[in-house]
Every structure is written in structure tokens, then in C-alpha cells.
Amino acid sequence: MCKVSLLVCLVFVASVLVDFVVAKHDEHHEPQVKFYELKKGNLSVKFTNRGASIASVIVPDKNGKLADVILGYDTVEEYANNIPHLGSIVGRVANRIAGAKFTLNGITYKLIANEGNNTLHGGPGGFGDVVWRVSKYEKDAQNPYITFAYKSFDGEQRFPGNVSVYVTYKLLGYQMLSVIMKAKAINKATPVNIINHAYWNLRGHNTGNILSHKVQLFASKITPNDNASIPTGEIVSVKNTPFDFLKPQTVGSRINKLPSGYDINYVVDGPNDHKMKKVAIVHDPKSGRMMKLWSNAPGVQFYTSNGLNNIKGKGGVVYGPRAALCLETQEFPDAVNHPNFPSVIVNPGKTFKHFMLFQFSTKDSEAYLDAPLMNPQPF
């Protein structure tokens, strides 16, 4: 437990160092798009600077057999048309904005509607679609890491102000992957909600659906949606509903009670003080793989890839609904239109900070799922 606490503190130290990474941005030459790899022990992770995306995560199962547990593509060219945002960084504002508009400081900003009358993931041309610059790549370090940088311009996706964005992926300790997302508002107040949109299948990206995965969410409330998947503004208990994952449940146990599957924001238990909190445990009984997640974000979108339809992925595998699950730690959806939700507005000179920490293990025991999650000390 102490080791995990120490390693999480290292995530914080790394996040501070990111603020000192300065590299010149050449507006006339787009960086070359390629894959990058980090390795530590038996954990191997690949990335591409198209969308600052996680392209693969390879970890062993209970028998030591390696498998890639994240959905993605074989070539960097395919990430240029990554409509489902497989593994990518999503922003400037992830999730949904009602009516494709919001008002800030007396000015109404009209966005591009790309899901009915609403905006999803900021609309077209978001952070997952652009080519990021690699500002630091230390693959031979004791804790290898890579930092991607992007300068979002005033009016991009119709959002106000220039924003400098950095995302650092770093391998820590034993099979731990940290994600550090930062965005500094330069000249105007702007909403920011940057997330990582990884699709997980702990049995392997090419093994079918995730209905038998067991999930535990440390979240006793949700922000319910209307028929257009827009939050109503309420915050309600999950008790006696299919959304209750306070104790480990298989994904498929109650999914048929929902119209199309899980796609909703959970309110992570604990104070909203931007300190690291336990978010989730996912366990695949067949492979024995387990994934634990911590974050400093107030919410987490639990999504069962309902919208995947005939997506050709790695090795020619075709991904469809239920092929993976997403745990997108985040600010609340449509927060710009709900004053009772935690604010997503970042003022000039201030920095948005979003941290995630994944730990992979191979404890093939249901009893282990009921044990207390190792809870690292907050920053």
C-alpha cells in the first residue's frame, strides 16, 4: 500500500515537471505522425501523436500470456478518421453540450451540432483529430514517459481563447500507467474538459464482448439524462437501479434493463477537492486480468461502446457494440449549462488539471474484488 502511495505521489511530481516543458511550435510544419512505445517490466504501451492517442496496452494474463487490452488501429493513417475516438484525447470540451451553445461572461457561443441539436466532444476537429507535437520522449528512463503538446487557437471548435495543452503518459512501479492532462487558458476564459477515451477489453481487444467483465464503481450517484443523453441537472442515487455498481457486478447482469446500454456520468464518491480518489475496479474472470483506476476528476462516464458499429480495428477485427467498456474520468457533461455542477470554466492564466492512474494485475479471485482497494494518498 505504501508503494502505491509513493508511486501516486510520483505522478504529481511528474505533473509539475510538465509545466516546465517548453518547446517551440512551428505553425508551418505539421509534425510527422508515427507510433511511440513505452515499456516497463511486462507492461508495454504504444501511442500516436494523432490525437495523443493510446494505441495499445499489452499486459499478461494469469498464465503470463500477453494480450492487447485496448481497442485501436494498426496504422497511424487510420487514426486520421477515428470517429469513435478509440484511445484518443478528447477536448476542448468532452461529452455533451445541450443545444450546441453556452453563455460565458454575457457572450453566447454557438457551437457545431454533431449529435442531433447538441454538441458531442466539442464537435468536429477536436483534440482527437489533430496532430500533436512530441515535446518530450524518455523511453529509456527508469519511469519512461512521453509528453504531447498542442496549442488550441481562439475560435477552434468555436470555443473562445488560446489554450496550451500538454498530455503526459508515464509508466510507474509495477504495471501502472499514469495520464496527466493539463490545459492553460492564455487570453480568455473558456470551458475545458479534457479526457482520455480508451476502450478496454481485459480479455483482449479481439475476444468479443465485455458482458462478463465485473465492474465496481466507487460512485453512489449519477447525473441522469433526458432522451437526448443530456443531463437533466439532477444528481440522484443509484440505489435500486441498474446503475448500481457499488458492489462488483458483471456488465451484462442488468444491461438489458437499459434502452441501449450504459452511457452515463457517475459522481465519484468523496469531496470534489481535485485530489486523487479511487474510481473503479474492472476484472475479467477468464483471463484473470484486473484494472484499477484512480483520478482527481469529479465524474466518470461509464460507456459500453453502444455506438460502435462495424469499426475495423487491429488485425482486421471488427468492433461492434459491447466490444469494450470506457471509464472516462471527467468533469460533468453539459456543465456549462448547469450552474449546480462543478464549473469547467478556466480563466486566463489558470490551468485545468486532470490526472488518471491505471494499475493492472492478475488476481483471478472474486474474493479479491471484495477486498478494500489500495487507496493512495492524495496529492
CSV table of N, CA, C and O in Angstrom, one decimal, residues 110-195:
chain,number,residue,atom,x,y,z
A,110,LYS,N,-22.1,29.8,-30.0
A,110,LYS,CA,-22.8,28.8,-30.8
A,110,LYS,C,-21.8,27.8,-31.4
A,110,LYS,O,-21.0,28.2,-32.2
A,111,LEU,N,-21.9,26.6,-31.0
A,111,LEU,CA,-21.0,25.5,-31.4
A,111,LEU,C,-21.6,24.8,-32.6
A,111,LEU,O,-22.7,25.1,-33.1
A,112,ILE,N,-20.9,23.8,-33.0
A,112,ILE,CA,-21.3,22.9,-34.2
A,112,ILE,C,-22.1,21.7,-33.6
A,112,ILE,O,-21.5,21.0,-32.8
A,113,ALA,N,-23.3,21.6,-34.0
A,113,ALA,CA,-24.1,20.4,-33.5
A,113,ALA,C,-23.7,19.2,-34.3
A,113,ALA,O,-23.8,19.2,-35.6
A,114,ASN,N,-23.3,18.2,-33.7
A,114,ASN,CA,-22.9,16.9,-34.4
A,114,ASN,C,-23.6,15.7,-33.8
A,114,ASN,O,-23.2,14.6,-34.1
A,115,GLU,N,-24.6,15.9,-32.9
A,115,GLU,CA,-25.4,14.8,-32.4
A,115,GLU,C,-26.8,15.4,-32.2
A,115,GLU,O,-27.1,15.9,-31.1
A,116,GLY,N,-27.6,15.3,-33.2
A,116,GLY,CA,-28.9,16.0,-33.2
A,116,GLY,C,-28.7,17.5,-33.0
A,116,GLY,O,-27.9,18.1,-33.8
A,117,ASN,N,-29.4,18.1,-32.1
A,117,ASN,CA,-29.2,19.5,-31.8
A,117,ASN,C,-28.1,19.8,-30.9
A,117,ASN,O,-27.9,21.0,-30.5
A,118,ASN,N,-27.4,18.8,-30.4
A,118,ASN,CA,-26.4,19.0,-29.4
A,118,ASN,C,-24.9,18.8,-29.9
A,118,ASN,O,-24.7,18.3,-31.0
A,119,THR,N,-24.0,19.2,-29.1
A,119,THR,CA,-22.6,19.1,-29.5
A,119,THR,C,-22.0,17.9,-28.6
A,119,THR,O,-22.1,17.9,-27.4
A,120,LEU,N,-21.3,17.0,-29.3
A,120,LEU,CA,-20.7,15.9,-28.6
A,120,LEU,C,-19.1,16.0,-28.8
A,120,LEU,O,-18.7,16.2,-29.9
A,121,HIS,N,-18.4,16.0,-27.7
A,121,HIS,CA,-17.0,16.1,-27.6
A,121,HIS,C,-16.4,17.3,-28.3
A,121,HIS,O,-15.4,17.3,-29.0
A,122,GLY,N,-17.2,18.4,-28.2
A,122,GLY,CA,-16.8,19.7,-28.8
A,122,GLY,C,-17.0,19.9,-30.2
A,122,GLY,O,-16.8,21.0,-30.8
A,123,GLY,N,-17.5,18.8,-30.9
A,123,GLY,CA,-17.8,18.9,-32.3
A,123,GLY,C,-16.6,18.5,-33.1
A,123,GLY,O,-15.6,18.0,-32.6
A,124,PRO,N,-16.7,18.6,-34.5
A,124,PRO,CA,-15.6,18.1,-35.3
A,124,PRO,C,-14.4,18.9,-35.1
A,124,PRO,O,-14.4,20.1,-34.7
A,125,GLY,N,-13.2,18.3,-35.5
A,125,GLY,CA,-11.9,19.0,-35.4
A,125,GLY,C,-11.4,19.2,-34.0
A,125,GLY,O,-10.7,20.1,-33.7
A,126,GLY,N,-11.7,18.2,-33.1
A,126,GLY,CA,-11.3,18.3,-31.7
A,126,GLY,C,-9.9,17.8,-31.5
A,126,GLY,O,-9.2,17.5,-32.4
A,127,PHE,N,-9.5,17.7,-30.2
A,127,PHE,CA,-8.1,17.3,-29.9
A,127,PHE,C,-7.8,15.9,-30.4
A,127,PHE,O,-6.6,15.6,-30.6
A,128,GLY,N,-8.8,15.1,-30.5
A,128,GLY,CA,-8.5,13.7,-31.0
A,128,GLY,C,-8.3,13.7,-32.5
A,128,GLY,O,-7.8,12.6,-33.0
A,129,ASP,N,-8.5,14.7,-33.2
A,129,ASP,CA,-8.4,14.8,-34.7
A,129,ASP,C,-7.1,15.4,-35.1
A,129,ASP,O,-6.7,15.3,-36.3
A,130,VAL,N,-6.4,16.2,-34.2
A,130,VAL,CA,-5.3,17.0,-34.7
A,130,VAL,C,-4.0,16.2,-34.4
A,130,VAL,O,-4.0,15.2,-33.7
A,131,VAL,N,-2.9,16.7,-35.0
A,131,VAL,CA,-1.6,16.1,-34.8
A,131,VAL,C,-0.9,16.9,-33.7
A,131,VAL,O,-0.7,18.1,-33.8
A,132,TRP,N,-0.5,16.2,-32.6
A,132,TRP,CA,0.2,16.8,-31.5
A,132,TRP,C,1.7,16.8,-31.7
A,132,TRP,O,2.2,16.0,-32.5
A,133,ARG,N,2.4,17.7,-31.1
A,133,ARG,CA,3.9,17.7,-31.1
A,133,ARG,C,4.4,16.9,-29.9
A,133,ARG,O,3.9,17.0,-28.8
A,134,VAL,N,5.4,16.2,-30.2
A,134,VAL,CA,6.1,15.4,-29.1
A,134,VAL,C,7.1,16.3,-28.4
A,134,VAL,O,8.1,16.6,-29.1
A,135,SER,N,6.9,16.8,-27.2
A,135,SER,CA,7.8,17.8,-26.6
A,135,SER,C,8.8,17.1,-25.7
A,135,SER,O,9.9,17.6,-25.4
A,136,LYS,N,8.5,15.8,-25.3
A,136,LYS,CA,9.5,15.1,-24.5
A,136,LYS,C,9.2,13.6,-24.7
A,136,LYS,O,8.0,13.2,-24.7
A,137,TYR,N,10.3,12.8,-24.9
A,137,TYR,CA,10.1,11.4,-25.1
A,137,TYR,C,11.3,10.7,-24.4
A,137,TYR,O,12.4,10.7,-24.9
A,138,GLU,N,11.1,10.1,-23.2
A,138,GLU,CA,12.2,9.5,-22.5
A,138,GLU,C,11.8,8.0,-22.3
A,138,GLU,O,11.3,7.5,-21.3
A,139,LYS,N,12.1,7.2,-23.3
A,139,LYS,CA,11.7,5.8,-23.3
A,139,LYS,C,12.7,4.9,-22.5
A,139,LYS,O,12.3,3.8,-22.2
A,140,ASP,N,13.9,5.4,-22.2
A,140,ASP,CA,14.8,4.6,-21.5
A,140,ASP,C,15.0,5.0,-20.1
A,140,ASP,O,15.9,4.5,-19.3
A,141,ALA,N,14.1,5.9,-19.6
A,141,ALA,CA,14.2,6.4,-18.2
A,141,ALA,C,13.7,5.3,-17.3
A,141,ALA,O,13.0,4.3,-17.7
A,142,GLN,N,14.0,5.4,-16.0
A,142,GLN,CA,13.5,4.4,-15.0
A,142,GLN,C,12.0,4.3,-15.0
A,142,GLN,O,11.4,3.3,-14.9
A,143,ASN,N,11.4,5.5,-15.1
A,143,ASN,CA,9.9,5.6,-15.3
A,143,ASN,C,9.7,6.3,-16.7
A,143,ASN,O,9.6,7.5,-16.8
A,144,PRO,N,9.7,5.5,-17.8
A,144,PRO,CA,9.6,6.1,-19.1
A,144,PRO,C,8.3,6.9,-19.3
A,144,PRO,O,7.3,6.5,-18.8
A,145,TYR,N,8.4,8.0,-20.1
A,145,TYR,CA,7.3,8.8,-20.3
A,145,TYR,C,7.4,9.5,-21.7
A,145,TYR,O,8.4,9.6,-22.3
A,146,ILE,N,6.2,10.0,-22.1
A,146,ILE,CA,6.1,10.8,-23.3
A,146,ILE,C,5.1,11.9,-23.1
A,146,ILE,O,4.1,11.7,-22.5
A,147,THR,N,5.5,13.1,-23.6
A,147,THR,CA,4.6,14.3,-23.4
A,147,THR,C,4.3,14.8,-24.8
A,147,THR,O,5.1,15.1,-25.6
A,148,PHE,N,3.0,14.9,-25.0
A,148,PHE,CA,2.4,15.5,-26.2
A,148,PHE,C,2.0,17.0,-25.9
A,148,PHE,O,1.4,17.2,-24.9
A,149,ALA,N,2.2,17.9,-26.9
A,149,ALA,CA,1.8,19.3,-26.7
A,149,ALA,C,0.9,19.7,-27.9
A,149,ALA,O,1.2,19.3,-29.0
A,150,TYR,N,0.0,20.6,-27.6
A,150,TYR,CA,-0.8,21.2,-28.7
A,150,TYR,C,-1.3,22.6,-28.3
A,150,TYR,O,-1.6,22.9,-27.1
A,151,LYS,N,-1.3,23.5,-29.2
A,151,LYS,CA,-1.8,24.9,-29.0
A,151,LYS,C,-3.1,25.0,-29.7
A,151,LYS,O,-3.2,25.1,-30.9
A,152,SER,N,-4.2,25.1,-28.9
A,152,SER,CA,-5.5,25.3,-29.4
A,152,SER,C,-5.8,26.8,-29.6
A,152,SER,O,-5.6,27.6,-28.6
A,153,PHE,N,-6.2,27.2,-30.8
A,153,PHE,CA,-6.3,28.6,-31.1
A,153,PHE,C,-7.7,29.1,-30.7
A,153,PHE,O,-8.7,28.4,-30.6
A,154,ASP,N,-7.8,30.4,-30.6
A,154,ASP,CA,-9.0,31.2,-30.3
A,154,ASP,C,-10.0,30.9,-31.4
A,154,ASP,O,-9.7,31.2,-32.6
A,155,GLY,N,-11.2,30.4,-31.1
A,155,GLY,CA,-12.2,30.1,-32.1
A,155,GLY,C,-12.2,28.6,-32.6
A,155,GLY,O,-13.1,28.2,-33.4
A,156,GLU,N,-11.2,27.8,-32.2
A,156,GLU,CA,-11.2,26.4,-32.6
A,156,GLU,C,-12.4,25.7,-32.0
A,156,GLU,O,-12.7,25.9,-30.8
A,157,GLN,N,-13.1,25.0,-32.9
A,157,GLN,CA,-14.4,24.4,-32.5
A,157,GLN,C,-15.4,25.4,-32.0
A,157,GLN,O,-16.4,25.1,-31.3
A,158,ARG,N,-15.1,26.7,-32.3
A,158,ARG,CA,-15.9,27.9,-31.9
A,158,ARG,C,-15.8,28.2,-30.4
A,158,ARG,O,-16.7,28.9,-29.8
A,159,PHE,N,-14.8,27.6,-29.7
A,159,PHE,CA,-14.6,28.0,-28.3
A,159,PHE,C,-13.7,29.2,-28.2
A,159,PHE,O,-12.8,29.4,-29.0
A,160,PRO,N,-13.8,30.0,-27.1
A,160,PRO,CA,-13.1,31.2,-27.0
A,160,PRO,C,-11.7,31.0,-26.4
A,160,PRO,O,-11.4,30.1,-25.6
A,161,GLY,N,-10.7,31.8,-26.9
A,161,GLY,CA,-9.4,31.9,-26.3
A,161,GLY,C,-8.4,30.9,-26.8
A,161,GLY,O,-8.7,29.8,-27.2
A,162,ASN,N,-7.1,31.2,-26.6
A,162,ASN,CA,-6.0,30.3,-26.9
A,162,ASN,C,-5.7,29.5,-25.7
A,162,ASN,O,-5.8,30.0,-24.5
A,163,VAL,N,-5.4,28.2,-25.9
A,163,VAL,CA,-5.2,27.3,-24.8
A,163,VAL,C,-3.9,26.4,-25.1
A,163,VAL,O,-3.8,25.9,-26.2
A,164,SER,N,-3.0,26.4,-24.2
A,164,SER,CA,-1.8,25.5,-24.3
A,164,SER,C,-2.1,24.2,-23.6
A,164,SER,O,-2.4,24.2,-22.4
A,165,VAL,N,-2.0,23.1,-24.3
A,165,VAL,CA,-2.4,21.8,-23.8
A,165,VAL,C,-1.2,20.8,-23.8
A,165,VAL,O,-0.4,20.7,-24.7
A,166,TYR,N,-1.0,20.1,-22.7
A,166,TYR,CA,0.0,19.1,-22.5
A,166,TYR,C,-0.6,17.8,-22.0
A,166,TYR,O,-1.4,17.8,-21.1
A,167,VAL,N,-0.2,16.6,-22.6
A,167,VAL,CA,-0.6,15.3,-22.1
A,167,VAL,C,0.6,14.5,-21.9
A,167,VAL,O,1.4,14.3,-22.8
A,168,THR,N,0.8,14.0,-20.7
A,168,THR,CA,2.0,13.1,-20.4
A,168,THR,C,1.5,11.7,-20.0
A,168,THR,O,0.6,11.6,-19.1
A,169,TYR,N,2.0,10.7,-20.7
A,169,TYR,CA,1.8,9.3,-20.3
A,169,TYR,C,3.1,8.8,-19.7
A,169,TYR,O,4.2,9.0,-20.3
A,170,LYS,N,3.0,8.1,-18.5
A,170,LYS,CA,4.2,7.7,-17.8
A,170,LYS,C,3.9,6.3,-17.2
A,170,LYS,O,2.8,6.1,-16.6
A,171,LEU,N,4.9,5.5,-17.3
A,171,LEU,CA,4.8,4.1,-16.7
A,171,LEU,C,5.5,4.2,-15.3
A,171,LEU,O,6.7,4.7,-15.2
A,172,LEU,N,4.8,3.7,-14.3
A,172,LEU,CA,5.3,3.7,-12.9
A,172,LEU,C,5.3,2.4,-12.3
A,172,LEU,O,4.4,1.6,-12.6
A,173,GLY,N,6.2,2.1,-11.3
A,173,GLY,CA,6.1,1.0,-10.5
A,173,GLY,C,5.8,-0.3,-11.2
A,173,GLY,O,6.4,-0.6,-12.2
A,174,TYR,N,4.9,-1.1,-10.7
A,174,TYR,CA,4.5,-2.4,-11.3
A,174,TYR,C,3.2,-2.3,-12.1
A,174,TYR,O,2.2,-2.1,-11.5
A,175,GLN,N,3.3,-2.3,-13.4
A,175,GLN,CA,2.2,-2.2,-14.3
A,175,GLN,C,1.2,-1.1,-14.0
A,175,GLN,O,0.0,-1.3,-13.9
A,176,MET,N,1.8,0.1,-13.9
A,176,MET,CA,1.0,1.3,-13.6
A,176,MET,C,1.2,2.3,-14.8
A,176,MET,O,2.3,2.6,-15.2
A,177,LEU,N,0.1,2.9,-15.3
A,177,LEU,CA,0.1,3.9,-16.3
A,177,LEU,C,-0.6,5.1,-15.8
A,177,LEU,O,-1.7,5.1,-15.4
A,178,SER,N,0.2,6.2,-15.8
A,178,SER,CA,-0.4,7.5,-15.4
A,178,SER,C,-0.7,8.4,-16.6
A,178,SER,O,0.1,8.3,-17.6
A,179,VAL,N,-1.7,9.1,-16.5
A,179,VAL,CA,-2.1,10.1,-17.6
A,179,VAL,C,-2.3,11.4,-16.9
A,179,VAL,O,-3.1,11.6,-16.0
A,180,ILE,N,-1.5,12.4,-17.4
A,180,ILE,CA,-1.5,13.8,-16.9
A,180,ILE,C,-2.0,14.7,-18.0
A,180,ILE,O,-1.3,14.9,-19.0
A,181,MET,N,-3.1,15.3,-17.8
A,181,MET,CA,-3.7,16.2,-18.8
A,181,MET,C,-3.7,17.6,-18.2
A,181,MET,O,-4.3,17.9,-17.2
A,182,LYS,N,-3.1,18.6,-18.9
A,182,LYS,CA,-3.1,20.0,-18.5
A,182,LYS,C,-3.5,20.9,-19.6
A,182,LYS,O,-3.1,20.7,-20.8
A,183,ALA,N,-4.2,22.0,-19.3
A,183,ALA,CA,-4.6,23.0,-20.3
A,183,ALA,C,-4.6,24.4,-19.6
A,183,ALA,O,-5.3,24.6,-18.7
A,184,LYS,N,-3.7,25.3,-20.2
A,184,LYS,CA,-3.6,26.6,-19.6
A,184,LYS,C,-4.3,27.6,-20.5
A,184,LYS,O,-4.0,27.7,-21.7
A,185,ALA,N,-5.3,28.3,-20.0
A,185,ALA,CA,-6.0,29.4,-20.7
A,185,ALA,C,-5.1,30.6,-20.8
A,185,ALA,O,-4.5,31.0,-19.8
A,186,ILE,N,-4.9,31.1,-22.0
A,186,ILE,CA,-3.9,32.1,-22.3
A,186,ILE,C,-4.5,33.5,-22.2
A,186,ILE,O,-4.0,34.4,-21.4
A,187,ASN,N,-5.6,33.8,-22.9
A,187,ASN,CA,-6.1,35.2,-23.0
A,187,ASN,C,-7.6,35.4,-22.8
A,187,ASN,O,-8.0,36.5,-22.7
A,188,LYS,N,-8.3,34.3,-22.7
A,188,LYS,CA,-9.8,34.4,-22.5
A,188,LYS,C,-10.3,33.3,-21.6
A,188,LYS,O,-9.7,32.2,-21.6
A,189,ALA,N,-11.3,33.6,-20.8
A,189,ALA,CA,-12.0,32.5,-20.1
A,189,ALA,C,-12.6,31.5,-21.1
A,189,ALA,O,-13.2,31.9,-22.1
A,190,THR,N,-12.5,30.2,-20.8
A,190,THR,CA,-13.0,29.2,-21.7
A,190,THR,C,-13.4,27.9,-20.9
A,190,THR,O,-12.8,27.6,-19.9
A,191,PRO,N,-14.4,27.2,-21.4
A,191,PRO,CA,-14.6,25.9,-20.7
A,191,PRO,C,-13.6,24.9,-21.2
A,191,PRO,O,-13.1,24.9,-22.3
A,192,VAL,N,-13.2,24.0,-20.3
A,192,VAL,CA,-12.2,22.9,-20.6
A,192,VAL,C,-12.7,21.7,-19.9
A,192,VAL,O,-13.0,21.7,-18.7
A,193,ASN,N,-12.7,20.6,-20.6
A,193,ASN,CA,-13.0,19.3,-20.1
A,193,ASN,C,-12.3,18.2,-21.0
A,193,ASN,O,-12.8,17.7,-21.9
A,194,ILE,N,-11.0,18.0,-20.7
A,194,ILE,CA,-10.2,17.1,-21.5
A,194,ILE,C,-10.2,15.7,-20.9
A,194,ILE,O,-10.0,15.5,-19.6
A,195,ILE,N,-10.4,14.7,-21.7
A,195,ILE,CA,-10.5,13.3,-21.2
A,195,ILE,C,-9.6,12.4,-22.1
A,195,ILE,O,-9.3,12.8,-23.2
